[in-house]
């Protein structure tokens, strides 16, 4: 475990603590904003890279800096829209708000963690040609980038279905 793992855990716990205090509708809108920002950053990252004349990672069309810039810009807009909409709707599940907040916080943390970890790794590869030691030996960073455990579980289920 490295300091990078600690940083990921700290940010994840902060997101969970924040979202648990929100109403269910606000947590849902925050989750939609993060998922939309992740999608838009991968979709529009190449265009932003070309527009800013930044160097993309070899074999791709997207600069890690342009992708993260696009992510934060769309995320800020999405969070602002979500806050505005929620102020009008005030959608809540009262006694279940904390549960929805916890579930949505996990989705937010994994989505944002995946994107940020991948961008940090690609930026390090772009700058140095290899991953730095703190990143290379990080358990959480590798899991967030590749979703290795998730793919293993899916493969196990697919193999179990095929053996019937």
C-alpha atoms as one frame of an Amber mdcrd trajectory, in Angstrom:
protein
   0.000   0.000   0.000   1.354   3.418  -0.957   0.475   7.016  -0.195  -1.536
   7.018  -3.416  -3.809   4.307  -1.968  -4.283   6.450   1.127  -5.207   9.431
  -1.023  -7.762   7.366  -2.957  -9.291   6.078   0.296  -9.388   9.553   1.835
 -11.163  11.046  -1.188 -13.549   8.076  -1.292 -14.448   8.467   2.383 -14.971
  12.207   1.909 -17.367  11.576  -1.004 -19.267   8.978   1.037 -19.502  11.324
   4.044 -20.779  14.139   1.802 -23.325  12.094  -0.149 -24.744  10.325   2.929
 -25.827  13.750   4.220 -27.648  14.609   0.962 -31.216  13.748   0.074 -31.721
  10.809  -2.303 -32.600  13.050  -5.256 -29.487  15.168  -4.815 -27.271  12.079
  -4.577 -28.884  10.677  -7.713 -28.311  13.923  -9.614 -24.685  14.049  -8.408
 -24.192  10.494  -9.667 -25.685  11.366 -13.042 -23.369  14.395 -13.225 -20.264
  12.272 -12.558 -21.279   9.561 -15.037 -22.107  12.210 -17.657 -18.801  13.984
 -17.069 -16.867  10.717 -17.438 -18.690   9.958 -20.690 -18.232  13.468 -22.107
 -14.547  13.563 -21.184 -13.869  10.418 -23.178 -16.164  11.505 -26.000 -14.929
  15.093 -26.378 -11.345  14.645 -25.105  -9.907  14.247 -28.633 -11.604  17.442
 -29.834 -10.349  19.386 -26.809  -6.852  17.971 -27.365  -6.825  19.172 -30.968
  -8.351  22.536 -30.049  -5.688  23.197 -27.390  -2.877  21.703 -29.560  -1.800
  19.400 -26.731   0.215  16.250 -27.278  -1.911  13.083 -27.078  -0.652   9.861
 -25.605   0.863   7.688 -28.367  -1.749   5.375 -29.845  -4.620   7.590 -28.708
  -6.142  10.874 -29.777  -6.593  12.286 -26.275  -4.234  14.211 -24.051  -4.657
  13.255 -20.378  -4.744  16.958 -19.492  -7.510  17.666 -21.992  -9.525  14.723
 -20.721  -9.313  15.835 -17.086 -10.065  19.437 -18.048 -13.150  18.286 -19.936
 -14.168  16.039 -17.001 -13.998  18.816 -14.411 -15.737  21.363 -16.652 -18.670
  19.041 -17.387 -18.748  17.847 -13.764 -18.971  21.415 -12.441 -21.783  22.191
 -14.871 -23.591  18.947 -14.012 -23.316  19.508 -10.263 -24.614  23.055 -10.633
 -27.571  21.891 -12.759 -28.249  19.058 -10.299 -28.250  21.463  -7.354 -30.588
  23.839  -9.177 -32.991  21.065 -10.187 -32.948  19.546  -6.713 -33.767  22.890
  -5.103 -36.955  22.919  -7.190 -37.920  19.247  -6.767 -36.644  18.463  -3.256
 -36.962  14.742  -3.988 -36.254  12.688  -0.889 -36.788   9.193   0.474 -36.542
  10.451   4.080 -35.475   7.449   6.169 -33.645   5.888   3.187 -31.668   8.990
   2.165 -28.508   7.756   3.885 -28.729   4.374   2.101 -29.181   5.976  -1.310
 -26.408   8.424  -0.460 -24.068   5.551   0.399 -24.888   3.599  -2.779 -24.568
   6.622  -5.048 -21.358   7.685  -3.278 -19.777   4.331  -4.124 -20.716   4.815
  -7.793 -19.363   8.373  -7.750 -16.127   7.311  -6.051 -15.462   4.399  -8.397
 -16.308   6.403 -11.527 -14.284   9.478 -10.600 -11.509   7.311  -9.124 -11.246
   5.288 -12.327 -11.041   8.363 -14.514  -8.609  10.267 -12.281  -6.370   7.252
 -11.715  -6.270   6.505 -15.426  -5.461  10.122 -16.280  -2.654  10.250 -13.679
  -1.203   7.012 -15.068  -1.410   8.166 -18.685   0.101  11.548 -17.811   2.991
   9.832 -16.026   3.533   7.544 -19.025   3.413  10.552 -21.355   5.966  12.463
 -19.258   8.312   9.643 -18.139   7.559   6.690 -20.398   6.628   4.521 -17.394
   4.491   4.512 -14.280   6.081   6.002 -11.147   6.928   3.603  -8.296   4.168
   4.876  -5.957   1.622   4.192  -8.678   3.044   0.912  -9.919   2.944  -0.677
  -6.441  -0.496   0.736  -5.550  -3.193  -1.915  -5.181  -6.151   0.451  -5.474
  -4.776   2.331  -8.468  -4.352  -0.843 -10.497  -7.819  -2.053  -9.517  -9.432
   1.280 -10.424  -7.670   1.367 -13.795  -8.324  -2.194 -14.916 -11.269  -3.426
 -12.792  -9.393  -6.741 -12.572 -11.602  -8.146  -9.760 -14.781  -7.221 -11.592
 -13.586  -8.954 -14.750 -12.562 -12.017 -12.731 -16.039 -12.268 -11.152 -17.720
 -11.905 -14.553 -15.478 -14.563 -16.056 -16.235 -16.906 -13.142 -19.983 -16.440
 -13.613 -19.714 -16.968 -17.374 -17.690 -20.156 -16.835 -20.234 -21.398 -14.270
 -23.085 -20.781 -16.734 -21.242 -22.604 -19.517 -20.521 -25.685 -17.387 -24.197
 -26.499 -16.734
